[in-house]
Amino acid sequence: MMELLQVAKVYQKNSHRIAALENITLHISRGEFVLVCGPSGSGKSTLLLTLGAMIQPSAGAVRFNGREIHRATEKERTLFRRQHLGFVFQMFNLLPYMTVLENVLMGQVLRQPGDEATARQWLERLHLQDRLQHKPSELSVGECQRVAMARALIKKPQMLLADEPTGNLDAANAGQILTALSEYHRQGGTVVMVTHGSIGAIRADRTVYLEQGKLVA
Amino acid sequence: MIKQVLQEARFRKFTFLLSALAVTLAVALVVFFLTTSEASNRETIRLTRDMGFNLRIVAANTDMDHFWLHGFSDQLMPESWVDRFVQYPKFSFAHVTAALQQRLRWRDRQVVLTGLSREIEPGGKVKTAMTYHLAPGRVIIGYGPASALDIHAGQSVRILDTDFYVERTLAETGSEEDQWIYMDLESLQQLLHLQGKISEIKALNCLCLATDQQDPLLMLRDQLKQVLPQAQVIMNKTIAMARERQRLTMERYFAVLLPALLIGCGLFIASLSMINVRDRAREIGILRAMGYGSGRIVFLFLARALLLGLVGGLLGFILGALASLYWGPSVFKITGKTILPMYDLLFWSLILAPLFAALAASMPAAYAVNQDPANLLREN
């Protein structure tokens, strides 16, 4: 489904050359749950953003169902994200001026009839049915992350990219997020989740480790 | 998307209102200036009008030494020349009047009897009279004889065996007109046994259809020869030039003030828009991650600018119009009361202010979409 072939990402800052990713080759199959582990600064987020076509690699190739994403134009990559990907970030990134329901609906770029009903279903599954008209500032961090989760899932993406989604949460809230991820995975969704430590509560199909921009296992 | 723009504006109301305030002030100042500049033009016209007629037509054989020394012609011409003058299609004018003037020794003083006809105005327009309109049997006494002979309004005076009612006396003007006694033309013609005679035709804003390359006075003289071959024309260029200079001064003032104002307000709006872009870095990043294209993100910022331009345009027009009504009369003493809101400026305010705000916000909007979304998300 998605493959990285000898991908490198180098940042040049003044005279400093920072290699965020080096010679990464990774194959992710449809329906697979891949956990990417590694210490802070190991390149996990860069890897995730490269998978999400948010970062253009300095070298190597990124393919999605055979399509060369690394050669795509900005417009094509935007379309690719819109059609196939869902994102969940550690900091939620909810729009502060919108209600919970509106935030979730934002996940569906091209609205269709029935989107609101779908959004309500997801929010109910994530135990947020009483919070539909609340603003993010009125929610707990756990609730915010569940809203972000619902926003990512409303369009039924083929692949969900989660960047430390439980990093800010207590055990109970983290458990709810991981349950939602597992449920999405069970329904055939592909998950790539980045974390700085192993998460016992989740059963990933595969765990890969990154250290200083390189895959070590 | 429109709803999103409105929600964001409400959420960040302080910066939104600050930006709207910049547009409001810019529009208000432009509206104030344009509204009061109309009053300024009218004021100039009134002030130059009070300086007298700028065109004087007298008989060709007038002794010009006498004319300049005493302020009127010693030669007479037929009153019918007035009709020939006003009916000539190649002249345009604002006011025309006929005058008969003659010096008289009256109660041991030198005075000038001045008879004035009713003013003839183009196309039957009703305009404020420039001269005194007196009923038969009534006179206005200039400052000189009135003060020397202790004459007051309401008294009766005898001039050449005829009694006249003094309608009023005039304040000192510091010119030869202080010695004049005014009455209606017909009364003076009867008094002097000069029926059908006048000594001068006076006109204001009389123009002939000259091109830019032609001297209007030469043209006027040339054309007048065809209508009134036995008359000569004298133009007071000072009055015409004063009006033109005043108009050009206002235009220059506006030409300097307006760009400075627009640049200042534009930079202020652009700065606030840039702050808005910075505040919304995360939002831009997540929108890009979700698959929103550049066009929709630009729309968010430009629509916001259009909205604040609309709000600022409306409020600016109201503020500018109210300021004109409030302060205009204290600036323009004569015509201030005629200042009225120019409602066509409301239309232009609602069209141009949003475009102006969108233009000012276009650079920050372009900056917003050109940022690396990965960096925006990583900043978190």
GROMACS .gro file of N, CA, C and O in nm, chain A residues 11 46 49 54-55 74 78 81-82 87 89 91 93 95-98 102 106-110 151 155, chain B residues 3-4 7-8 11-12 280 282-283 285-293 296 372-374 377-378 380:
model
  200
   11TYR      N    1   1.802   1.858   0.650
   11TYR     CA    2   1.774   2.000   0.672
   11TYR      C    3   1.906   2.075   0.675
   11TYR      O    4   2.002   2.029   0.738
   46THR      N    5   0.915   1.334   1.149
   46THR     CA    6   0.955   1.360   1.009
   46THR      C    7   0.912   1.243   0.921
   46THR      O    8   0.861   1.262   0.810
   49LEU      N    9   0.533   1.267   0.876
   49LEU     CA   10   0.494   1.375   0.784
   49LEU      C   11   0.537   1.343   0.640
   49LEU      O   12   0.474   1.388   0.544
   54MET      N   13   0.349   1.555   0.361
   54MET     CA   14   0.364   1.692   0.411
   54MET      C   15   0.509   1.737   0.398
   54MET      O   16   0.538   1.857   0.404
   55ILE      N   17   0.597   1.643   0.384
   55ILE     CA   18   0.740   1.674   0.368
   55ILE      C   19   0.788   1.605   0.241
   55ILE      O   20   0.758   1.487   0.218
   74GLU      N   21   0.212   2.007  -0.545
   74GLU     CA   22   0.149   2.046  -0.417
   74GLU      C   23  -0.002   2.015  -0.424
   74GLU      O   24  -0.061   1.964  -0.329
   78THR      N   25  -0.209   1.757  -0.192
   78THR     CA   26  -0.325   1.803  -0.114
   78THR      C   27  -0.443   1.708  -0.139
   78THR      O   28  -0.513   1.664  -0.046
   81ARG      N   29  -0.390   1.371   0.035
   81ARG     CA   30  -0.421   1.375   0.179
   81ARG      C   31  -0.572   1.378   0.200
   81ARG      O   32  -0.625   1.313   0.288
   82ARG      N   33  -0.639   1.458   0.116
   82ARG     CA   34  -0.784   1.472   0.131
   82ARG      C   35  -0.854   1.338   0.110
   82ARG      O   36  -0.948   1.303   0.180
   87PHE      N   37  -0.518   1.246   0.994
   87PHE     CA   38  -0.409   1.281   1.087
   87PHE      C   39  -0.463   1.300   1.228
   87PHE      O   40  -0.569   1.360   1.247
   89PHE      N   41  -0.280   1.450   1.588
   89PHE     CA   42  -0.156   1.504   1.645
   89PHE      C   43  -0.163   1.507   1.797
   89PHE      O   44  -0.271   1.509   1.855
   91MET      N   45  -0.104   1.756   1.980
   91MET     CA   46  -0.163   1.882   2.030
   91MET      C   47  -0.306   1.905   1.978
   91MET      O   48  -0.356   2.016   1.984
   93ASN      N   49  -0.488   2.026   1.769
   93ASN     CA   50  -0.508   2.122   1.660
   93ASN      C   51  -0.654   2.138   1.621
   93ASN      O   52  -0.690   2.139   1.503
   95LEU      N   53  -0.993   2.365   1.585
   95LEU     CA   54  -1.016   2.508   1.557
   95LEU      C   55  -1.092   2.567   1.675
   95LEU      O   56  -1.204   2.524   1.705
   96PRO      N   57  -1.033   2.664   1.743
   96PRO     CA   58  -1.088   2.709   1.873
   96PRO      C   59  -1.222   2.779   1.862
   96PRO      O   60  -1.295   2.787   1.960
   97TYR      N   61  -1.256   2.829   1.743
   97TYR     CA   62  -1.380   2.906   1.730
   97TYR      C   63  -1.496   2.820   1.681
   97TYR      O   64  -1.606   2.871   1.658
   98MET      N   65  -1.471   2.691   1.664
   98MET     CA   66  -1.579   2.604   1.617
   98MET      C   67  -1.624   2.509   1.728
   98MET      O   68  -1.546   2.479   1.819
  102GLU      N   69  -1.873   2.092   1.463
  102GLU     CA   70  -1.817   2.161   1.346
  102GLU      C   71  -1.672   2.120   1.322
  102GLU      O   72  -1.629   2.105   1.208
  106MET      N   73  -1.517   1.943   0.986
  106MET     CA   74  -1.405   2.000   0.910
  106MET      C   75  -1.317   1.891   0.848
  106MET      O   76  -1.247   1.915   0.750
  107GLY      N   77  -1.320   1.772   0.910
  107GLY     CA   78  -1.241   1.661   0.857
  107GLY      C   79  -1.285   1.617   0.720
  107GLY      O   80  -1.209   1.554   0.646
  108GLN      N   81  -1.408   1.648   0.686
  108GLN     CA   82  -1.461   1.612   0.554
  108GLN      C   83  -1.454   1.736   0.466
  108GLN      O   84  -1.539   1.824   0.474
  109VAL      N   85  -1.351   1.744   0.383
  109VAL     CA   86  -1.329   1.867   0.305
  109VAL      C   87  -1.445   1.893   0.209
  109VAL      O   88  -1.496   2.003   0.201
  110LEU      N   89  -1.486   1.790   0.139
  110LEU     CA   90  -1.600   1.805   0.049
  110LEU      C   91  -1.722   1.742   0.115
  110LEU      O   92  -1.734   1.621   0.123
  151ARG      N   93  -1.254   1.363   1.405
  151ARG     CA   94  -1.230   1.445   1.285
  151ARG      C   95  -1.147   1.368   1.181
  151ARG      O   96  -1.172   1.379   1.060
  155LYS      N   97  -1.394   1.075   0.753
  155LYS     CA   98  -1.391   1.051   0.609
  155LYS      C   99  -1.346   0.908   0.575
  155LYS      O  100  -1.320   0.878   0.458
  220LYS      N  101  -1.934   3.089   0.700
  220LYS     CA  102  -1.964   3.074   0.843
  220LYS      C  103  -1.834   3.068   0.923
  220LYS      O  104  -1.823   3.128   1.030
  221GLN      N  105  -1.737   2.996   0.867
  221GLN     CA  106  -1.608   2.983   0.934
  221GLN      C  107  -1.541   3.120   0.950
  221GLN      O  108  -1.485   3.152   1.055
  224GLN      N  109  -1.722   3.307   1.219
  224GLN     CA  110  -1.690   3.252   1.352
  224GLN      C  111  -1.551   3.297   1.397
  224GLN      O  112  -1.531   3.332   1.512
  225GLU      N  113  -1.455   3.295   1.303
  225GLU     CA  114  -1.318   3.333   1.338
  225GLU      C  115  -1.313   3.481   1.375
  225GLU      O  116  -1.246   3.521   1.470
  228PHE      N  117  -1.443   3.516   1.712
  228PHE     CA  118  -1.351   3.459   1.812
  228PHE      C  119  -1.234   3.555   1.839
  228PHE      O  120  -1.197   3.577   1.954
  229ARG      N  121  -1.178   3.610   1.731
  229ARG     CA  122  -1.066   3.704   1.749
  229ARG      C  123  -1.119   3.845   1.727
  229ARG      O  124  -1.070   3.919   1.641
  497ARG      N  125  -0.280   3.199   1.353
  497ARG     CA  126  -0.352   3.084   1.299
  497ARG      C  127  -0.260   2.983   1.230
  497ARG      O  128  -0.304   2.908   1.145
  499ARG      N  129  -0.118   2.712   1.341
  499ARG     CA  130  -0.161   2.573   1.364
  499ARG      C  131  -0.281   2.539   1.278
  499ARG      O  132  -0.290   2.431   1.222
  500GLU      N  133  -0.374   2.635   1.273
  500GLU     CA  134  -0.496   2.612   1.195
  500GLU      C  135  -0.461   2.590   1.047
  500GLU      O  136  -0.515   2.498   0.983
  502GLY      N  137  -0.180   2.480   0.932
  502GLY     CA  138  -0.113   2.351   0.923
  502GLY      C  139  -0.211   2.236   0.921
  502GLY      O  140  -0.201   2.146   0.836
  503ILE      N  141  -0.307   2.238   1.010
  503ILE     CA  142  -0.402   2.125   1.017
  503ILE      C  143  -0.495   2.125   0.895
  503ILE      O  144  -0.532   2.018   0.845
  504LEU      N  145  -0.529   2.244   0.847
  504LEU     CA  146  -0.614   2.249   0.727
  504LEU      C  147  -0.539   2.187   0.608
  504LEU      O  148  -0.597   2.113   0.529
  505ARG      N  149  -0.409   2.220   0.598
  505ARG     CA  150  -0.330   2.160   0.490
  505ARG      C  151  -0.322   2.008   0.508
  505ARG      O  152  -0.332   1.933   0.412
  506ALA      N  153  -0.303   1.965   0.633
  506ALA     CA  154  -0.294   1.820   0.659
  506ALA      C  155  -0.424   1.749   0.622
  506ALA      O  156  -0.423   1.636   0.573
  507MET      N  157  -0.536   1.817   0.644
  507MET     CA  158  -0.665   1.753   0.614
  507MET      C  159  -0.697   1.756   0.465
  507MET      O  160  -0.794   1.694   0.422
  508GLY      N  161  -0.619   1.833   0.390
  508GLY     CA  162  -0.640   1.833   0.246
  508GLY      C  163  -0.710   1.955   0.192
  508GLY      O  164  -0.765   1.952   0.082
  509TYR      N  165  -0.708   2.062   0.270
  509TYR     CA  166  -0.764   2.188   0.219
  509TYR      C  167  -0.660   2.253   0.129
  509TYR      O  168  -0.543   2.264   0.166
  510GLY      N  169  -0.700   2.296   0.011
  510GLY     CA  170  -0.607   2.354  -0.086
  510GLY      C  171  -0.574   2.499  -0.054
  510GLY      O  172  -0.637   2.562   0.032
  513ARG      N  173  -0.860   2.764  -0.076
  513ARG     CA  174  -0.956   2.775   0.034
  513ARG      C  175  -0.894   2.846   0.153
  513ARG      O  176  -0.962   2.915   0.228
  589ASP      N  177   0.548   2.631   0.504
  589ASP     CA  178   0.561   2.486   0.502
  589ASP      C  179   0.468   2.427   0.610
  589ASP      O  180   0.488   2.454   0.729
  590PRO      N  181   0.365   2.353   0.570
  590PRO     CA  182   0.269   2.302   0.669
  590PRO      C  183   0.336   2.212   0.772
  590PRO      O  184   0.293   2.207   0.888
  591ALA      N  185   0.441   2.140   0.729
  591ALA     CA  186   0.510   2.052   0.824
  591ALA      C  187   0.574   2.135   0.935
  591ALA      O  188   0.568   2.099   1.053
  594LEU      N  189   0.308   2.256   1.177
  594LEU     CA  190   0.264   2.150   1.270
  594LEU      C  191   0.375   2.115   1.368
  594LEU      O  192   0.347   2.084   1.483
  595ARG      N  193   0.498   2.121   1.321
  595ARG     CA  194   0.609   2.085   1.408
  595ARG      C  195   0.630   2.190   1.517
  595ARG      O  196   0.679   2.161   1.625
  597ASN      N  197   0.431   2.302   1.700
  597ASN     CA  198   0.353   2.264   1.817
  597ASN      C  199   0.437   2.183   1.915
  597ASN      O  200   0.397   2.163   2.026
   0.00000   0.00000   0.00000
